[in-house]
PDB file of C-alpha atoms in Angstrom:
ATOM      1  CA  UNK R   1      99.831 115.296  95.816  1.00 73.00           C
ATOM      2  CA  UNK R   2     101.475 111.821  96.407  1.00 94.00           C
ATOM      3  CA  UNK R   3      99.454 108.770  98.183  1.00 97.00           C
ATOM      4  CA  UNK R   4     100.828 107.289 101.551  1.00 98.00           C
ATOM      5  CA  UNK R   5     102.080 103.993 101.013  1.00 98.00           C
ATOM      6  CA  UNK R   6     101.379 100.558 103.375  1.00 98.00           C
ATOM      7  CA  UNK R   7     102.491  96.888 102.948  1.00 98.00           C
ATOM      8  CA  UNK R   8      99.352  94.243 102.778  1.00 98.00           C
ATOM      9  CA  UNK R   9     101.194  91.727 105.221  1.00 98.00           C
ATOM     10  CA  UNK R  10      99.973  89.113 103.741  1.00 98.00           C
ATOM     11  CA  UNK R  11     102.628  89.586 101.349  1.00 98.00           C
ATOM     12  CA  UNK R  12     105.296  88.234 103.452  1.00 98.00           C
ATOM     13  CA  UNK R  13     103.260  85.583 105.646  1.00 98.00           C
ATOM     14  CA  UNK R  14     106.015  83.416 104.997  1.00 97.00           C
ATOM     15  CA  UNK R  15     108.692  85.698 106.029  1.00 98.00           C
ATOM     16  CA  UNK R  16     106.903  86.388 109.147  1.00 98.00           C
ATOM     17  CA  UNK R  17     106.554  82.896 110.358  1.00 98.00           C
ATOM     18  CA  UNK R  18     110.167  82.074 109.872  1.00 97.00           C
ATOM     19  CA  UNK R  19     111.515  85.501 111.379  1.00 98.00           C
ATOM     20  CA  UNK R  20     108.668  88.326 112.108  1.00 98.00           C
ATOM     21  CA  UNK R  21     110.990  90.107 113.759  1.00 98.00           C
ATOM     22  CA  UNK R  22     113.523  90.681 111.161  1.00 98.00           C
ATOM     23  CA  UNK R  23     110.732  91.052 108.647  1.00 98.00           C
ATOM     24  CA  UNK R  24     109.397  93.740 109.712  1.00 98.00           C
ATOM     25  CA  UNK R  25     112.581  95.734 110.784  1.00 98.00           C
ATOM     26  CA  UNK R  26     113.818  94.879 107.119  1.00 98.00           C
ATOM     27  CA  UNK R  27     110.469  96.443 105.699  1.00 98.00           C
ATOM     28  CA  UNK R  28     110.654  99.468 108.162  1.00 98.00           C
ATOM     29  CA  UNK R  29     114.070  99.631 106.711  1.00 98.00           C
ATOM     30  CA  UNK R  30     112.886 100.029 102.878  1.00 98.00           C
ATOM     31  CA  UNK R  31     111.163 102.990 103.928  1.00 98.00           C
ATOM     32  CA  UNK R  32     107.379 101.248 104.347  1.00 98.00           C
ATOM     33  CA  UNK R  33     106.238 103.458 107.492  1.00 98.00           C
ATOM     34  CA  UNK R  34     102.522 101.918 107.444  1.00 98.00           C
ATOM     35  CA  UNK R  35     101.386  98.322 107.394  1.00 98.00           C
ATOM     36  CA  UNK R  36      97.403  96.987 106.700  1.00 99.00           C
ATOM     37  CA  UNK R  37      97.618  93.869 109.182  1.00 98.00           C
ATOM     38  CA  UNK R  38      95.304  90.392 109.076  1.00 98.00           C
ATOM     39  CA  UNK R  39      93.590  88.874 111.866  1.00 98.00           C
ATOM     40  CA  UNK R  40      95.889  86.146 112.500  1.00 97.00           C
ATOM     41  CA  UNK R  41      99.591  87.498 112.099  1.00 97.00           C
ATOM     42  CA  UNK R  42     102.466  84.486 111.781  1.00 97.00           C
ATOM     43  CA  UNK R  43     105.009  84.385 113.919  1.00 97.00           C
ATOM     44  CA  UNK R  44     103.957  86.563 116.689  1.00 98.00           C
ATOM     45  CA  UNK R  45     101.112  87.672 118.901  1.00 97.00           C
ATOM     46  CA  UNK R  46      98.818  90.700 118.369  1.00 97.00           C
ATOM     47  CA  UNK R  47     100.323  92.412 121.422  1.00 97.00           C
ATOM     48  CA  UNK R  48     103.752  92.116 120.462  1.00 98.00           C
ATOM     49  CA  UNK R  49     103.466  92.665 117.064  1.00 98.00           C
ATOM     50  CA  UNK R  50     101.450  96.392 118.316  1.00 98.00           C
ATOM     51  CA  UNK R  51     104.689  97.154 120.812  1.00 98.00           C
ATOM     52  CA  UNK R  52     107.073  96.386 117.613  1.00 98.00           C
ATOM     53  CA  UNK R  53     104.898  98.334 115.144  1.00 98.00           C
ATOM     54  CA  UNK R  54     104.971 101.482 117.736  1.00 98.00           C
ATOM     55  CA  UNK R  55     108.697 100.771 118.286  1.00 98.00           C
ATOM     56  CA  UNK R  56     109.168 101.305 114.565  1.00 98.00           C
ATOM     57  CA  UNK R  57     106.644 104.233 114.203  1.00 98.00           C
ATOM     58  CA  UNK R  58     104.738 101.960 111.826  1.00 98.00           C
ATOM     59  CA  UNK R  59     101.025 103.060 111.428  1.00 98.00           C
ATOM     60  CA  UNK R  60      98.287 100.252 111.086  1.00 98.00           C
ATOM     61  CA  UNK R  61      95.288 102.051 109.263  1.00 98.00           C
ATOM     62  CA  UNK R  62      93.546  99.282 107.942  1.00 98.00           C
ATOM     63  CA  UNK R  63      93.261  95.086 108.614  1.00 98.00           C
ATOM     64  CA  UNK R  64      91.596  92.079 107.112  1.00 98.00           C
ATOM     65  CA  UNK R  65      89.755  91.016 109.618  1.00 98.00           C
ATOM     66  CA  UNK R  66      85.907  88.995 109.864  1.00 98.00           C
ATOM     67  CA  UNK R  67      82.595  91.232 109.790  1.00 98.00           C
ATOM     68  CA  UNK R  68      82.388  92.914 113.501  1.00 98.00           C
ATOM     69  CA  UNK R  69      78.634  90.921 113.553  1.00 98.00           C
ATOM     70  CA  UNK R  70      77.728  88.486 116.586  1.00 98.00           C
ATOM     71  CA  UNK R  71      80.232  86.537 118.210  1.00 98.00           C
ATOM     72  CA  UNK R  72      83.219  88.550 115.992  1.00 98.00           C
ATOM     73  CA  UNK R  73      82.203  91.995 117.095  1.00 98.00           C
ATOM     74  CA  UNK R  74      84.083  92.127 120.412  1.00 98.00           C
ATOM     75  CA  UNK R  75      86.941  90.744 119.266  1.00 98.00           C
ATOM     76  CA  UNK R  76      87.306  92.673 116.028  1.00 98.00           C
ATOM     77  CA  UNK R  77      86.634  96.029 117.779  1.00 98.00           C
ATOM     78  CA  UNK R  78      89.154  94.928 120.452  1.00 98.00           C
ATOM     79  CA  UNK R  79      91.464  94.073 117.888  1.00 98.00           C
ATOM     80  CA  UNK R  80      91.189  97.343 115.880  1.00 98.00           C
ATOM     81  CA  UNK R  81      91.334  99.244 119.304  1.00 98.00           C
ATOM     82  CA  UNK R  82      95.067  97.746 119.575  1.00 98.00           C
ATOM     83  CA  UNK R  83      96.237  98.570 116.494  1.00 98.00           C
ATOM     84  CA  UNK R  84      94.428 102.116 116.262  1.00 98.00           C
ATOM     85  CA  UNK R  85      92.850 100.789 113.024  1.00 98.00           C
ATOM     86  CA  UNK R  86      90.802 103.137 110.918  1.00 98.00           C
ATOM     87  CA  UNK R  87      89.406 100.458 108.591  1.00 98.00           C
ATOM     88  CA  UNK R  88      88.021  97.513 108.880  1.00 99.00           C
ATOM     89  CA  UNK R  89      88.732  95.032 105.760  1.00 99.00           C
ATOM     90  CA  UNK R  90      86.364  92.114 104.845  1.00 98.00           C
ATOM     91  CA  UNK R  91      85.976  89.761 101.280  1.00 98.00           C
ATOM     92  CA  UNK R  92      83.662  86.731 100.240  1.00 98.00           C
ATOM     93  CA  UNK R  93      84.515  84.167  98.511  1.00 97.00           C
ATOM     94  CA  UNK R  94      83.284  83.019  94.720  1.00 98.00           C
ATOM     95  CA  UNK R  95      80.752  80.488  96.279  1.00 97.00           C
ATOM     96  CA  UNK R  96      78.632  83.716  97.845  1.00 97.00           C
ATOM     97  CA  UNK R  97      78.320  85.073  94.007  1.00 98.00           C
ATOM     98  CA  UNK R  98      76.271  82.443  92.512  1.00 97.00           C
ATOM     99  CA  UNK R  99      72.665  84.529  92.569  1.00 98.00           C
ATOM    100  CA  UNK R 100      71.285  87.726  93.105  1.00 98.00           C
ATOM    101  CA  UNK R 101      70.262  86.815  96.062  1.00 98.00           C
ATOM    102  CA  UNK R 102      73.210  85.710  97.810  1.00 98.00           C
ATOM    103  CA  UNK R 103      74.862  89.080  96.896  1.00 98.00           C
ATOM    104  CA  UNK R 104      72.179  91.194  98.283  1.00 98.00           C
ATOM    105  CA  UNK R 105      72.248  89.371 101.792  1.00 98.00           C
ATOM    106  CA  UNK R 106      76.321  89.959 101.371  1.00 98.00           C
ATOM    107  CA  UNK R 107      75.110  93.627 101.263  1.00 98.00           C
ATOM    108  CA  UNK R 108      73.050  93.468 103.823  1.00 98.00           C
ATOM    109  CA  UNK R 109      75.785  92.265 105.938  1.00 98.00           C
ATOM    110  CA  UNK R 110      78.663  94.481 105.161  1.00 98.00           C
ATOM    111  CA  UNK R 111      75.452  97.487 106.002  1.00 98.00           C
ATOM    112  CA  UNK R 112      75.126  96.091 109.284  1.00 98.00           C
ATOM    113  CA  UNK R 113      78.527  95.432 110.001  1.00 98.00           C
ATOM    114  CA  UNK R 114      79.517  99.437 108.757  1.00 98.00           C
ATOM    115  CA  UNK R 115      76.722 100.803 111.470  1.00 98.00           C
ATOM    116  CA  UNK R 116      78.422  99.002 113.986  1.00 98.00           C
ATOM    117  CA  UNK R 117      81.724 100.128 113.469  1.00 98.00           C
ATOM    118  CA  UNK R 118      80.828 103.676 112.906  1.00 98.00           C
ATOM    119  CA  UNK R 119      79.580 103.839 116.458  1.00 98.00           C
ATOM    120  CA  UNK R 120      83.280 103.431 117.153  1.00 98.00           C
ATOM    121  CA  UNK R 121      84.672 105.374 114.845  1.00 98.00           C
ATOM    122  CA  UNK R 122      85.507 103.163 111.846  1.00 98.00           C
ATOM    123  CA  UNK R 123      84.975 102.356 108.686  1.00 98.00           C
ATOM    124  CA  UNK R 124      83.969  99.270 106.811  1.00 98.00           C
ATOM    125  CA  UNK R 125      85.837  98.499 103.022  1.00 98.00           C
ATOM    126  CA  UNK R 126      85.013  95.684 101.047  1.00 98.00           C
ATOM    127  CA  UNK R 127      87.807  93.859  99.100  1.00 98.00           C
ATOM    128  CA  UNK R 128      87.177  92.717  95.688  1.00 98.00           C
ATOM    129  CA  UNK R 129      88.740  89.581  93.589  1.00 98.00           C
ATOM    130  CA  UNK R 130      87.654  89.012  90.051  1.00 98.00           C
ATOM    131  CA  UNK R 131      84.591  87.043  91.101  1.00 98.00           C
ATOM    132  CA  UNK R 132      82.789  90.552  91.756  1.00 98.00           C
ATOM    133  CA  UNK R 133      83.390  91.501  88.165  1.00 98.00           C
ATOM    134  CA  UNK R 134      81.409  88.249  86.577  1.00 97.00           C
ATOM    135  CA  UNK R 135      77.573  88.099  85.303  1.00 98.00           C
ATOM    136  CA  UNK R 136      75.459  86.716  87.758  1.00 98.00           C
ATOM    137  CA  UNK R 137      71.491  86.154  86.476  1.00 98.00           C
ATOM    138  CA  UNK R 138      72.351  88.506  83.898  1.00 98.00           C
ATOM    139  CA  UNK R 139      73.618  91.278  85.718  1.00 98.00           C
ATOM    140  CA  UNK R 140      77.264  92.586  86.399  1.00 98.00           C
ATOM    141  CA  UNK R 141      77.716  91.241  89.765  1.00 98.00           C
ATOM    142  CA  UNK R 142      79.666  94.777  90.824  1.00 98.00           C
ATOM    143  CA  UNK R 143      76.897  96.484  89.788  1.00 98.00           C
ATOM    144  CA  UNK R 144      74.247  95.163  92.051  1.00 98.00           C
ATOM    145  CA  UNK R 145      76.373  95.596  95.055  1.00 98.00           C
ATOM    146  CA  UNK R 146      76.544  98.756  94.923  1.00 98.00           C
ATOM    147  CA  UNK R 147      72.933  99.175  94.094  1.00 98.00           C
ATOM    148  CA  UNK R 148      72.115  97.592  97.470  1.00 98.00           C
ATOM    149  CA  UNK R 149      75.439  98.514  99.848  1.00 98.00           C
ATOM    150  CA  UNK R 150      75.189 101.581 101.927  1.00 98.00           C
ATOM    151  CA  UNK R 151      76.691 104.417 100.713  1.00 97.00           C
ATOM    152  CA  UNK R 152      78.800 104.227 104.238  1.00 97.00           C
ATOM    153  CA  UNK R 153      80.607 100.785 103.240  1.00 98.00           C
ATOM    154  CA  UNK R 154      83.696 101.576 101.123  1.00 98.00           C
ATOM    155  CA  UNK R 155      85.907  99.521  98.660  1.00 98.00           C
ATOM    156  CA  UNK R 156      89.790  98.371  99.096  1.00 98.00           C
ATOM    157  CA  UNK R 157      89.753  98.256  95.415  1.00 98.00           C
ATOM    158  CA  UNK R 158      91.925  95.638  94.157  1.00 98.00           C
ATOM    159  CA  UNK R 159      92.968  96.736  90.620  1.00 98.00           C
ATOM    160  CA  UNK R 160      95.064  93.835  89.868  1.00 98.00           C
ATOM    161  CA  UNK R 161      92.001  91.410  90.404  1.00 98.00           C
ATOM    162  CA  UNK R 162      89.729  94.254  88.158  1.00 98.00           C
ATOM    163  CA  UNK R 163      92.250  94.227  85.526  1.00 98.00           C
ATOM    164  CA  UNK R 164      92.522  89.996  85.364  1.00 98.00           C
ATOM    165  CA  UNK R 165      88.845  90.267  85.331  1.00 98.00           C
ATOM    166  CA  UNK R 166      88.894  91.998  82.143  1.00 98.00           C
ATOM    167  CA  UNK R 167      88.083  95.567  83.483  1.00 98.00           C
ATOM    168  CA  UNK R 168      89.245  98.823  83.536  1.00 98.00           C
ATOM    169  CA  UNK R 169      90.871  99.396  87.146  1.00 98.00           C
ATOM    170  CA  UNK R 170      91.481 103.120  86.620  1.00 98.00           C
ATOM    171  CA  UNK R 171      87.638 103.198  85.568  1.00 98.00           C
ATOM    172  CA  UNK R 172      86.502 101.367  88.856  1.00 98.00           C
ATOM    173  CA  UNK R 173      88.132 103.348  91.068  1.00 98.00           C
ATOM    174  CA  UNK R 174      86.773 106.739  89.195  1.00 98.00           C
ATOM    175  CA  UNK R 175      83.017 105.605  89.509  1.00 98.00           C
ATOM    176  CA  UNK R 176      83.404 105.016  93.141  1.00 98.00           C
ATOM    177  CA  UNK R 177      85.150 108.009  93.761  1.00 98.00           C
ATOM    178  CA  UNK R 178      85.099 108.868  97.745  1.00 97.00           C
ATOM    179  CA  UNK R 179      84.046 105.140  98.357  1.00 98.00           C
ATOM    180  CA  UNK R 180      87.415 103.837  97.406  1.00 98.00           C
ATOM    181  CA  UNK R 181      89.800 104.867 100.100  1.00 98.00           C
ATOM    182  CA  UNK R 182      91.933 102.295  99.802  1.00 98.00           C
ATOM    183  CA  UNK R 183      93.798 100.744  96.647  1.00 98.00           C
ATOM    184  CA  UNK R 184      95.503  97.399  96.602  1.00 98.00           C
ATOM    185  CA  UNK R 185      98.471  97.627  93.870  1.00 98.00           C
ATOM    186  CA  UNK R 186      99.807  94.904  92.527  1.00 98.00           C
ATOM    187  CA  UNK R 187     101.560  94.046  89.449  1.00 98.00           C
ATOM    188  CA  UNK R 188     101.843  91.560  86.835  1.00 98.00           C
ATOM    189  CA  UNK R 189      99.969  89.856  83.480  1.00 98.00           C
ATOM    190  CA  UNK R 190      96.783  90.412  85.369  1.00 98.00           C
ATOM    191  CA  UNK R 191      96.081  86.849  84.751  1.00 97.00           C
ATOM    192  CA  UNK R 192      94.540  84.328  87.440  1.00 96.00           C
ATOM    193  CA  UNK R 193      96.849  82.235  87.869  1.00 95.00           C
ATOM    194  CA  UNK R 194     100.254  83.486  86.926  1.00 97.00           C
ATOM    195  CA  UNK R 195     102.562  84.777  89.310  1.00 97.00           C
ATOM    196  CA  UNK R 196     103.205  88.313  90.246  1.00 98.00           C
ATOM    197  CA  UNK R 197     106.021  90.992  89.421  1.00 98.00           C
ATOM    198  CA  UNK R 198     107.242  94.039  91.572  1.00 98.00           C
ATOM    199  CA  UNK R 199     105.171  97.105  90.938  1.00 98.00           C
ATOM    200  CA  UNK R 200     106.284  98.701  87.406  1.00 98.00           C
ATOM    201  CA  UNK R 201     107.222  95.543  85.956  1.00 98.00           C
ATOM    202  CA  UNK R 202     103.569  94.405  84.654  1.00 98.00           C
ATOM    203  CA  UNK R 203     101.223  95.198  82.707  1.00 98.00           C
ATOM    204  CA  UNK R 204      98.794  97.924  85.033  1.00 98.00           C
ATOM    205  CA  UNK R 205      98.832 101.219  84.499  1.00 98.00           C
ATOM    206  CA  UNK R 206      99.359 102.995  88.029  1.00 98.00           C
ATOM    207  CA  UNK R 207     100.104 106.356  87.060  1.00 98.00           C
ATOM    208  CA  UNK R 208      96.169 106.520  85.507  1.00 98.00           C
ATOM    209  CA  UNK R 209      94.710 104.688  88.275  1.00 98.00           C
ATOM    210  CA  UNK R 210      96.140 106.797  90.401  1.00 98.00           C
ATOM    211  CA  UNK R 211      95.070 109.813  88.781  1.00 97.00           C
ATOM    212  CA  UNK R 212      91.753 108.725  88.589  1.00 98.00           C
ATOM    213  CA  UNK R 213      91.311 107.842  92.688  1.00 97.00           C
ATOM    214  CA  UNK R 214      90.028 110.942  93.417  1.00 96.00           C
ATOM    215  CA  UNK R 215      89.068 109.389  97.264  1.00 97.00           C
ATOM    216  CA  UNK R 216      91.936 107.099  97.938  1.00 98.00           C
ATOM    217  CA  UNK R 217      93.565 107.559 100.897  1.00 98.00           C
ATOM    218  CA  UNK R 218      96.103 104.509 100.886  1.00 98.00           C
ATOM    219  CA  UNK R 219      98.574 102.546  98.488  1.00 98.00           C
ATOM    220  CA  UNK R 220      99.033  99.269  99.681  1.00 99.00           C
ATOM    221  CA  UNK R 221     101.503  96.540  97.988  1.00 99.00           C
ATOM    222  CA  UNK R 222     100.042  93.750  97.934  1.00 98.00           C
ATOM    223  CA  UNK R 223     102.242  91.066  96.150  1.00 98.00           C
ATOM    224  CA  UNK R 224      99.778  87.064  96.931  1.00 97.00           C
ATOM    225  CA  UNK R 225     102.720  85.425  95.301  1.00 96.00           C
ATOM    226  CA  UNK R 226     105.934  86.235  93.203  1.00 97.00           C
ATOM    227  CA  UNK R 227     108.081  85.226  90.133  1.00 93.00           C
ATOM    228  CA  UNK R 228     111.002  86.771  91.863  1.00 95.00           C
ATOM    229  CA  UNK R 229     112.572  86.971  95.725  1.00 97.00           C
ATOM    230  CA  UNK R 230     109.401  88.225  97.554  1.00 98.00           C
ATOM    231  CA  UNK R 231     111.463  91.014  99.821  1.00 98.00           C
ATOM    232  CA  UNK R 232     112.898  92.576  96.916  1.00 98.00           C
ATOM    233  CA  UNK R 233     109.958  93.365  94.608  1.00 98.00           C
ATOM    234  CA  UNK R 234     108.481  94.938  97.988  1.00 98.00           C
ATOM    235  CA  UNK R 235     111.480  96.831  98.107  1.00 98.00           C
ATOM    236  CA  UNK R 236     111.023  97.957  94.674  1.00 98.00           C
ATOM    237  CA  UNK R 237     107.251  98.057  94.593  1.00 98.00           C
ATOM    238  CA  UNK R 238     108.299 101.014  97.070  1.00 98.00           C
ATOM    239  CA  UNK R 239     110.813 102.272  95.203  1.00 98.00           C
ATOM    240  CA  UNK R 240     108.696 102.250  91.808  1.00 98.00           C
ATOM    241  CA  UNK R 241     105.730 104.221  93.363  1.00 98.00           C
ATOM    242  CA  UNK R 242     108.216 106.953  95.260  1.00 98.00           C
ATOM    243  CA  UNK R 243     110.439 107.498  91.976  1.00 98.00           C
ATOM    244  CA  UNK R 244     107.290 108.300  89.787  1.00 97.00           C
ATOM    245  CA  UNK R 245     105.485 110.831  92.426  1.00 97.00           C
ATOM    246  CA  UNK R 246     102.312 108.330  92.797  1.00 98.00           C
ATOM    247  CA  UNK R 247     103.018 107.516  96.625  1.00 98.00           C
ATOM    248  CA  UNK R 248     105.300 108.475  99.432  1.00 96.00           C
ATOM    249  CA  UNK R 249     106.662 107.083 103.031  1.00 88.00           C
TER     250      UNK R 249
END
């Protein structure tokens, strides 16, 4: 059984603030019919951009969007409520992985932040980089986060980032099992600073780490930058993941 596919929007944040519009009828277009959405969307407004997505039966299950804690929770639950959101999205930066300590009051946060939102229905995913896959103290930083996060918070699982960290994405997403709903694919040398290829045309092996998310419920292309035109390789990121049975419209 194929994966439903979505487009990360960040992919095309430069697209979208010269011509949203045309964007995202161009994506429709390549047969994307589901988008995971940021906070702050160039080129348009959140209500417009929700009366174009429903115009162009595109679903929004997921967005990157702050921790619904404090002075964020009304407007992230708000925001989520316009989109019809299923998951809420969230990362931290390298700076908050310098000690033990600091990751365990990350934890605490994302277990706070996953109560709330399950009193309305959603669920809370935490995106990885490569900074989560580092020794900290002496201890994989990965590792203690899931020691201390509640079982509740999931992971968008990044296996581009896992791979350039010098891990085993198709062995990440296995251990977490049901608490990875939601894989970012990308493609390239899986280096840090190199630019990115169309998925197919790297280095990671998506037909394994497919076959070894036994709890994902998304695919979603997710292309930061690009060594070719950024419209085509998410045309053929599509294409790549429909011809080889791993994901479908």
């Amino acid at each position: 059984m194929t994966l439903p596919i979505a487009l990360q929007t960040y992919t095309v944040r430069e697209q979208f603030a010269r011509d949203f519009k045309e964007t995202i009828r161009r994506i429709a277009v390549m047969g994307y019919r589901a988008l995971e959405i940021t906070f702050e969307i160039p080129g348009t407004k959140p209500k417009a951009a929700a009366k174009l997505f429903r115009e162009l039966n595109l679903a929004v299950p997921s967005a990157h969007l702050p921790l619904p804690l404090g002075k964020n929770q009304r407007p992230v639950l708000d925001f989520a409520s316009q989109f019809g959101l299923s998951w809420l999205v969230a990362m931290h930066g390298p700076n908050d992985f310098k000690s033990l300590d600091q990751i365990r009051h990350i934890c605490d946060q994302y277990n706070q932040a996953a109560a709330v939102a399950a009193r309305h229905g959603l669920g809370v995913a935490y995106h990885n980089h490569w900074w989560e896959f580092g020794m900290v103290e002496g201890r994989l930083a990965f590792d203690v986060m899931l020691e201390h996060l509640d079982p509740a918070v999931g992971f968008e699982v990044d296996t581009y980032w896992v791979q350039a960290a010098g891990h085993d994405p198709a062995a990440v997403v296995q251990r977490l099992g049901q608490r990875a709903p939601l894989l970012h694919i990308k493609d390239g040398p899986a280096t840090l600073e190199d630019p990115m290829v169309a998925v197919g045309q790297g280095v990671l092996d998506f037909p394994a780490i497919v076959a070894a998310a036994s709890g994902a419920q998304w695919l979603v292309v997710e292309l930061d930058r690009c060594a070719t035109d950024m419209l085509i390789a998410v045309e053929q990121s599509h294409r790549y993941l429909v011809q080889e049975g791993l994901g479908h419209a």
